[in-house]
CSV table of N, CA and C in Angstrom, one decimal:
chain,number,residue,atom,x,y,z
A,1,MET,N,4.1,16.8,-8.8
A,1,MET,CA,4.0,15.6,-8.0
A,1,MET,C,4.9,14.5,-8.6
A,2,ALA,N,5.6,13.8,-7.8
A,2,ALA,CA,6.5,12.7,-8.3
A,2,ALA,C,6.2,11.4,-7.5
A,3,VAL,N,6.3,10.3,-8.3
A,3,VAL,CA,6.1,9.0,-7.7
A,3,VAL,C,7.4,8.5,-7.1
A,4,ARG,N,7.3,8.0,-5.9
A,4,ARG,CA,8.5,7.6,-5.1
A,4,ARG,C,8.7,6.1,-5.2
A,5,ARG,N,7.5,5.3,-5.2
A,5,ARG,CA,7.6,3.9,-5.3
A,5,ARG,C,6.2,3.3,-5.6
A,6,VAL,N,6.2,2.1,-6.1
A,6,VAL,CA,4.9,1.4,-6.4
A,6,VAL,C,5.1,0.0,-5.8
A,7,VAL,N,4.1,-0.4,-5.0
A,7,VAL,CA,4.1,-1.7,-4.3
A,7,VAL,C,2.9,-2.5,-4.6
A,8,PRO,N,3.0,-3.7,-5.1
A,8,PRO,CA,1.8,-4.5,-5.2
A,8,PRO,C,1.3,-5.0,-3.9
A,9,ASN,N,0.0,-5.1,-3.7
A,9,ASN,CA,-0.6,-5.6,-2.4
A,9,ASN,C,-1.3,-6.9,-2.7
A,10,ILE,N,-0.9,-8.0,-2.1
A,10,ILE,CA,-1.5,-9.3,-2.4
A,10,ILE,C,-2.3,-9.6,-1.1
A,11,GLN,N,-3.6,-9.9,-1.4
A,11,GLN,CA,-4.4,-10.3,-0.2
A,11,GLN,C,-4.1,-11.7,0.1
A,12,SER,N,-3.8,-11.9,1.4
A,12,SER,CA,-3.4,-13.3,1.9
A,12,SER,C,-3.4,-13.3,3.4
A,13,GLU,N,-3.8,-14.5,3.9
A,13,GLU,CA,-3.7,-14.8,5.3
A,13,GLU,C,-2.5,-15.5,5.7
A,14,SER,N,-1.7,-15.9,4.7
A,14,SER,CA,-0.5,-16.7,4.8
A,14,SER,C,0.8,-15.9,5.0
A,15,VAL,N,0.9,-15.2,6.1
A,15,VAL,CA,2.0,-14.3,6.3
A,15,VAL,C,3.3,-15.1,6.4
A,16,GLN,N,3.4,-16.1,7.3
A,16,GLN,CA,4.6,-16.8,7.5
A,16,GLN,C,5.0,-17.6,6.2
A,17,GLU,N,4.1,-18.2,5.5
A,17,GLU,CA,4.4,-18.9,4.3
A,17,GLU,C,5.0,-17.9,3.2
A,18,ASN,N,4.4,-16.7,3.1
A,18,ASN,CA,4.9,-15.7,2.1
A,18,ASN,C,6.3,-15.2,2.5
A,19,ARG,N,6.5,-15.0,3.8
A,19,ARG,CA,7.8,-14.5,4.3
A,19,ARG,C,8.8,-15.6,3.9
A,20,GLU,N,8.5,-16.8,4.1
A,20,GLU,CA,9.5,-17.9,3.8
A,20,GLU,C,9.7,-18.1,2.3
A,21,PHE,N,8.6,-18.1,1.5
A,21,PHE,CA,8.8,-18.3,0.1
A,21,PHE,C,9.5,-17.1,-0.6
A,22,TYR,N,9.1,-15.9,-0.3
A,22,TYR,CA,9.8,-14.8,-0.9
A,22,TYR,C,11.2,-14.5,-0.3
A,23,GLY,N,11.4,-15.1,0.9
A,23,GLY,CA,12.8,-15.1,1.4
A,23,GLY,C,13.7,-15.9,0.6
A,24,LEU,N,13.2,-17.0,-0.1
A,24,LEU,CA,14.0,-17.8,-1.0
A,24,LEU,C,14.5,-16.9,-2.2
A,25,LEU,N,13.7,-15.9,-2.5
A,25,LEU,CA,14.1,-15.0,-3.6
A,25,LEU,C,14.8,-13.8,-3.2
A,26,GLY,N,15.2,-13.7,-1.9
A,26,GLY,CA,16.1,-12.6,-1.5
A,26,GLY,C,15.4,-11.5,-0.8
A,27,PHE,N,14.0,-11.6,-0.6
A,27,PHE,CA,13.3,-10.6,0.1
A,27,PHE,C,13.4,-10.7,1.6
A,28,GLU,N,13.4,-9.6,2.3
A,28,GLU,CA,13.4,-9.6,3.8
A,28,GLU,C,12.2,-8.7,4.3
A,29,GLU,N,11.7,-9.1,5.5
A,29,GLU,CA,10.6,-8.3,6.1
A,29,GLU,C,11.1,-6.9,6.5
A,30,VAL,N,10.4,-5.9,6.0
A,30,VAL,CA,10.8,-4.5,6.4
A,30,VAL,C,9.7,-3.8,7.2
A,31,MET,N,8.5,-4.4,7.2
A,31,MET,CA,7.4,-3.8,8.0
A,31,MET,C,6.4,-4.9,8.2
A,32,ASN,N,5.8,-4.9,9.5
A,32,ASN,CA,4.7,-5.8,9.8
A,32,ASN,C,3.8,-5.2,10.9
A,33,HIS,N,2.6,-4.8,10.5
A,33,HIS,CA,1.7,-4.3,11.4
A,33,HIS,C,0.6,-5.3,11.9
A,34,GLY,N,0.8,-6.5,11.5
A,34,GLY,CA,-0.1,-7.6,11.9
A,34,GLY,C,-1.2,-7.8,10.8
A,35,TRP,N,-1.7,-6.8,10.2
A,35,TRP,CA,-2.7,-6.9,9.2
A,35,TRP,C,-2.1,-6.7,7.8
A,36,ILE,N,-0.8,-6.1,7.8
A,36,ILE,CA,-0.1,-6.0,6.5
A,36,ILE,C,1.4,-6.2,6.8
A,37,MET,N,2.1,-6.9,5.9
A,37,MET,CA,3.5,-7.2,6.0
A,37,MET,C,4.1,-6.8,4.7
A,38,THR,N,5.2,-6.1,4.7
A,38,THR,CA,6.0,-5.7,3.5
A,38,THR,C,7.3,-6.4,3.5
A,39,LEU,N,7.7,-7.0,2.4
A,39,LEU,CA,9.0,-7.5,2.1
A,39,LEU,C,9.7,-6.7,1.1
A,40,ALA,N,11.0,-6.6,1.2
A,40,ALA,CA,11.8,-5.8,0.3
A,40,ALA,C,13.2,-6.4,0.0
A,41,SER,N,13.7,-6.0,-1.1
A,41,SER,CA,15.1,-6.4,-1.4
A,41,SER,C,16.0,-5.7,-0.4
A,42,PRO,N,17.0,-6.3,0.2
A,42,PRO,CA,17.9,-5.6,1.1
A,42,PRO,C,18.9,-4.7,0.3
A,43,THR,N,19.1,-5.0,-0.9
A,43,THR,CA,20.0,-4.2,-1.7
A,43,THR,C,19.4,-3.1,-2.5
A,44,ASN,N,18.1,-3.2,-2.7
A,44,ASN,CA,17.3,-2.1,-3.4
A,44,ASN,C,15.9,-2.0,-2.9
A,45,PRO,N,15.7,-1.7,-1.6
A,45,PRO,CA,14.4,-1.7,-1.0
A,45,PRO,C,13.4,-0.8,-1.6
A,46,ALA,N,13.8,0.3,-2.1
A,46,ALA,CA,12.8,1.2,-2.7
A,46,ALA,C,12.2,0.7,-4.0
A,47,ALA,N,13.0,0.0,-4.7
A,47,ALA,CA,12.5,-0.5,-6.0
A,47,ALA,C,11.9,-1.9,-6.0
A,48,ALA,N,12.2,-2.7,-5.0
A,48,ALA,CA,11.7,-4.1,-5.0
A,48,ALA,C,11.0,-4.4,-3.7
A,49,GLN,N,9.7,-4.2,-3.7
A,49,GLN,CA,8.9,-4.5,-2.5
A,49,GLN,C,7.6,-5.2,-2.9
A,50,VAL,N,7.0,-5.9,-2.0
A,50,VAL,CA,5.7,-6.5,-2.2
A,50,VAL,C,5.1,-6.6,-0.8
A,51,SER,N,3.8,-6.3,-0.7
A,51,SER,CA,3.1,-6.4,0.6
A,51,SER,C,2.0,-7.5,0.5
A,52,PHE,N,1.8,-8.1,1.7
A,52,PHE,CA,0.7,-9.1,1.9
A,52,PHE,C,-0.2,-8.6,3.0
A,53,MET,N,-1.5,-8.6,2.7
A,53,MET,CA,-2.4,-8.1,3.7
A,53,MET,C,-3.7,-9.0,3.7
A,54,ALA,N,-4.2,-9.2,4.9
A,54,ALA,CA,-5.4,-10.0,5.1
A,54,ALA,C,-6.6,-9.0,4.9
A,55,ARG,N,-6.4,-7.8,5.3
A,55,ARG,CA,-7.5,-6.8,5.2
A,55,ARG,C,-6.8,-5.4,5.4
A,56,ASP,N,-7.5,-4.4,5.2
A,56,ASP,CA,-7.0,-3.1,5.5
A,56,ASP,C,-7.5,-2.6,6.9
A,57,LYS,N,-6.7,-2.0,7.7
A,57,LYS,CA,-7.1,-1.6,9.1
A,57,LYS,C,-8.2,-0.6,9.1
A,58,THR,N,-8.2,0.4,8.2
A,58,THR,CA,-9.2,1.5,8.4
A,58,THR,C,-10.1,1.7,7.1
A,59,ALA,N,-9.8,1.0,6.0
A,59,ALA,CA,-10.5,1.2,4.8
A,59,ALA,C,-11.5,0.1,4.6
A,60,PRO,N,-12.6,0.4,3.8
A,60,PRO,CA,-13.6,-0.7,3.6
A,60,PRO,C,-13.1,-1.8,2.7
A,61,VAL,N,-12.1,-1.7,1.9
A,61,VAL,CA,-11.5,-2.7,1.0
A,61,VAL,C,-10.0,-2.7,1.2
A,62,ALA,N,-9.4,-3.8,0.7
A,62,ALA,CA,-8.0,-3.9,0.7
A,62,ALA,C,-7.5,-3.5,-0.7
A,63,PRO,N,-6.5,-2.6,-0.8
A,63,PRO,CA,-6.1,-2.1,-2.1
A,63,PRO,C,-5.3,-3.2,-2.9
A,64,ASP,N,-5.3,-3.0,-4.2
A,64,ASP,CA,-4.5,-3.9,-5.0
A,64,ASP,C,-3.1,-3.5,-5.2
A,65,LEU,N,-2.9,-2.1,-5.1
A,65,LEU,CA,-1.6,-1.5,-5.4
A,65,LEU,C,-1.5,-0.3,-4.5
A,66,SER,N,-0.2,0.0,-4.1
A,66,SER,CA,0.1,1.2,-3.4
A,66,SER,C,1.1,2.0,-4.2
A,67,ILE,N,0.8,3.3,-4.2
A,67,ILE,CA,1.7,4.2,-4.9
A,67,ILE,C,2.0,5.4,-3.9
A,68,GLU,N,3.3,5.5,-3.6
A,68,GLU,CA,3.8,6.5,-2.7
A,68,GLU,C,4.2,7.7,-3.6
A,69,VAL,N,3.6,8.9,-3.3
A,69,VAL,CA,3.9,10.1,-4.0
A,69,VAL,C,4.5,11.1,-3.0
A,70,ASP,N,5.2,12.2,-3.6
A,70,ASP,CA,5.8,13.2,-2.7
A,70,ASP,C,4.8,14.3,-2.3
A,71,ASP,N,3.6,14.3,-2.9
A,71,ASP,CA,2.5,15.3,-2.5
A,71,ASP,C,1.2,14.6,-2.6
A,72,VAL,N,0.8,13.9,-1.6
A,72,VAL,CA,-0.5,13.2,-1.6
A,72,VAL,C,-1.7,14.1,-1.7
A,73,ASP,N,-1.6,15.3,-1.2
A,73,ASP,CA,-2.7,16.3,-1.3
A,73,ASP,C,-2.9,16.7,-2.7
A,74,ALA,N,-1.9,17.0,-3.5
A,74,ALA,CA,-2.0,17.3,-4.9
A,74,ALA,C,-2.5,16.1,-5.7
A,75,ALA,N,-2.1,14.9,-5.4
A,75,ALA,CA,-2.6,13.7,-6.0
A,75,ALA,C,-4.1,13.6,-5.8
A,76,TYR,N,-4.5,13.8,-4.5
A,76,TYR,CA,-5.9,13.7,-4.2
A,76,TYR,C,-6.8,14.7,-5.0
A,77,ALA,N,-6.3,15.9,-5.0
A,77,ALA,CA,-7.0,17.0,-5.7
A,77,ALA,C,-7.2,16.6,-7.2
A,78,ALA,N,-6.1,16.1,-7.8
A,78,ALA,CA,-6.1,15.8,-9.3
A,78,ALA,C,-7.1,14.6,-9.5
A,79,VAL,N,-7.0,13.6,-8.7
A,79,VAL,CA,-7.9,12.4,-8.9
A,79,VAL,C,-9.4,12.8,-8.6
A,80,ARG,N,-9.6,13.6,-7.5
A,80,ARG,CA,-11.0,14.0,-7.2
A,80,ARG,C,-11.5,14.9,-8.4
A,81,ASP,N,-10.7,15.8,-8.9
A,81,ASP,CA,-11.2,16.7,-9.9
A,81,ASP,C,-11.5,15.9,-11.2
A,82,SER,N,-10.8,14.8,-11.4
A,82,SER,CA,-11.0,14.0,-12.6
A,82,SER,C,-12.3,13.3,-12.6
A,83,GLY,N,-13.0,13.2,-11.5
A,83,GLY,CA,-14.2,12.4,-11.4
A,83,GLY,C,-14.1,11.0,-11.0
A,84,ALA,N,-12.8,10.5,-10.8
A,84,ALA,CA,-12.6,9.1,-10.5
A,84,ALA,C,-13.3,8.8,-9.1
A,85,GLU,N,-13.6,7.5,-8.9
A,85,GLU,CA,-14.3,7.1,-7.7
A,85,GLU,C,-13.3,7.0,-6.5
A,86,ILE,N,-13.5,7.8,-5.5
A,86,ILE,CA,-12.7,7.8,-4.3
A,86,ILE,C,-13.3,6.7,-3.4
A,87,VAL,N,-12.6,5.7,-3.1
A,87,VAL,CA,-13.1,4.5,-2.3
A,87,VAL,C,-12.9,4.8,-0.9
A,88,HIS,N,-11.8,5.5,-0.5
A,88,HIS,CA,-11.5,5.8,0.9
A,88,HIS,C,-10.9,7.2,0.9
A,89,ALA,N,-11.6,8.1,1.6
A,89,ALA,CA,-11.2,9.5,1.6
A,89,ALA,C,-9.8,9.8,2.2
A,90,LEU,N,-9.3,10.9,1.8
A,90,LEU,CA,-7.9,11.3,2.3
A,90,LEU,C,-8.0,11.4,3.8
A,91,GLN,N,-7.0,10.8,4.4
A,91,GLN,CA,-6.9,10.9,5.9
A,91,GLN,C,-5.5,10.6,6.4
A,92,ASP,N,-5.2,11.0,7.5
A,92,ASP,CA,-3.9,10.7,8.2
A,92,ASP,C,-4.2,9.4,9.0
A,93,GLU,N,-3.2,8.5,8.9
A,93,GLU,CA,-3.3,7.2,9.6
A,93,GLU,C,-2.3,7.2,10.7
A,94,GLU,N,-2.7,6.4,11.7
A,94,GLU,CA,-1.9,6.4,13.0
A,94,GLU,C,-0.5,5.8,12.7
A,95,TRP,N,-0.2,5.1,11.6
A,95,TRP,CA,1.1,4.5,11.4
A,95,TRP,C,2.0,5.4,10.5
A,96,GLY,N,1.6,6.7,10.4
A,96,GLY,CA,2.5,7.7,9.8
A,96,GLY,C,2.4,8.0,8.4
A,97,VAL,N,1.2,7.6,7.8
A,97,VAL,CA,1.0,8.0,6.4
A,97,VAL,C,-0.3,8.8,6.2
A,98,ARG,N,-0.3,9.6,5.2
A,98,ARG,CA,-1.5,10.3,4.8
A,98,ARG,C,-1.9,9.6,3.4
A,99,ARG,N,-3.2,9.1,3.3
A,99,ARG,CA,-3.5,8.3,2.1
A,99,ARG,C,-5.0,8.4,1.8
A,100,PHE,N,-5.3,8.0,0.6
A,100,PHE,CA,-6.6,7.8,0.1
A,100,PHE,C,-6.6,6.6,-0.9
A,101,PHE,N,-7.8,6.0,-1.2
A,101,PHE,CA,-7.9,5.0,-2.2
A,101,PHE,C,-8.8,5.5,-3.3
A,102,VAL,N,-8.4,5.1,-4.5
A,102,VAL,CA,-9.2,5.5,-5.7
A,102,VAL,C,-9.3,4.2,-6.6
A,103,ARG,N,-10.4,4.1,-7.3
A,103,ARG,CA,-10.6,3.0,-8.2
A,103,ARG,C,-10.1,3.4,-9.6
A,104,ASP,N,-9.2,2.5,-10.2
A,104,ASP,CA,-8.6,2.8,-11.5
A,104,ASP,C,-9.6,2.4,-12.6
A,105,PRO,N,-9.3,2.7,-13.9
A,105,PRO,CA,-10.2,2.3,-15.0
A,105,PRO,C,-10.5,0.8,-15.1
A,106,ASN,N,-9.6,0.0,-14.5
A,106,ASN,CA,-9.8,-1.5,-14.6
A,106,ASN,C,-10.6,-2.0,-13.4
A,107,GLY,N,-11.0,-1.1,-12.5
A,107,GLY,CA,-11.7,-1.6,-11.3
A,107,GLY,C,-10.8,-1.9,-10.1
A,108,ARG,N,-9.5,-1.7,-10.3
A,108,ARG,CA,-8.5,-2.0,-9.2
A,108,ARG,C,-8.5,-0.9,-8.2
A,109,VAL,N,-8.3,-1.2,-6.9
A,109,VAL,CA,-8.3,-0.2,-5.9
A,109,VAL,C,-6.8,0.2,-5.7
A,110,VAL,N,-6.5,1.5,-5.8
A,110,VAL,CA,-5.1,2.0,-5.6
A,110,VAL,C,-5.1,2.8,-4.4
A,111,ASN,N,-4.1,2.5,-3.5
A,111,ASN,CA,-3.8,3.2,-2.3
A,111,ASN,C,-2.7,4.3,-2.6
A,112,VAL,N,-3.1,5.5,-2.6
A,112,VAL,CA,-2.1,6.6,-2.9
A,112,VAL,C,-1.7,7.2,-1.6
A,113,LEU,N,-0.4,7.3,-1.3
A,113,LEU,CA,0.0,7.7,0.1
A,113,LEU,C,1.2,8.5,0.0
A,114,GLY,N,1.4,9.2,1.1
A,114,GLY,CA,2.7,9.9,1.4
A,114,GLY,C,3.0,9.8,2.9
A,115,HIS,N,4.3,9.6,3.1
A,115,HIS,CA,4.7,9.5,4.5
A,115,HIS,C,4.8,10.9,5.2
A,116,ARG,N,4.4,11.0,6.5
A,116,ARG,CA,4.4,12.2,7.2
A,116,ARG,C,5.7,12.4,7.9
């Protein structure tokens, strides 16, 4: 399993304000589902991204961090077998990702996903 990207998720209701502020630093909106917006560097979008979310659409909590992997099923099996707390079970989402949430040793919720 390989990590493709890591994106911090900042809980916020201030979508427009964040878009404008981070635009000053060169970020552009690359995704907006209404409940989550992702900004990225236009020159290196896979490496420089940040998401802002008011809440998560289908999970009981908003994650602190998203990690995209090339094999989310293998990641889920490894995390489940380790005994870590699964916060949101592995499932396919309507916006084209397969994901689950797990709590890390610091108590942070990590969204582990793969695109379909």
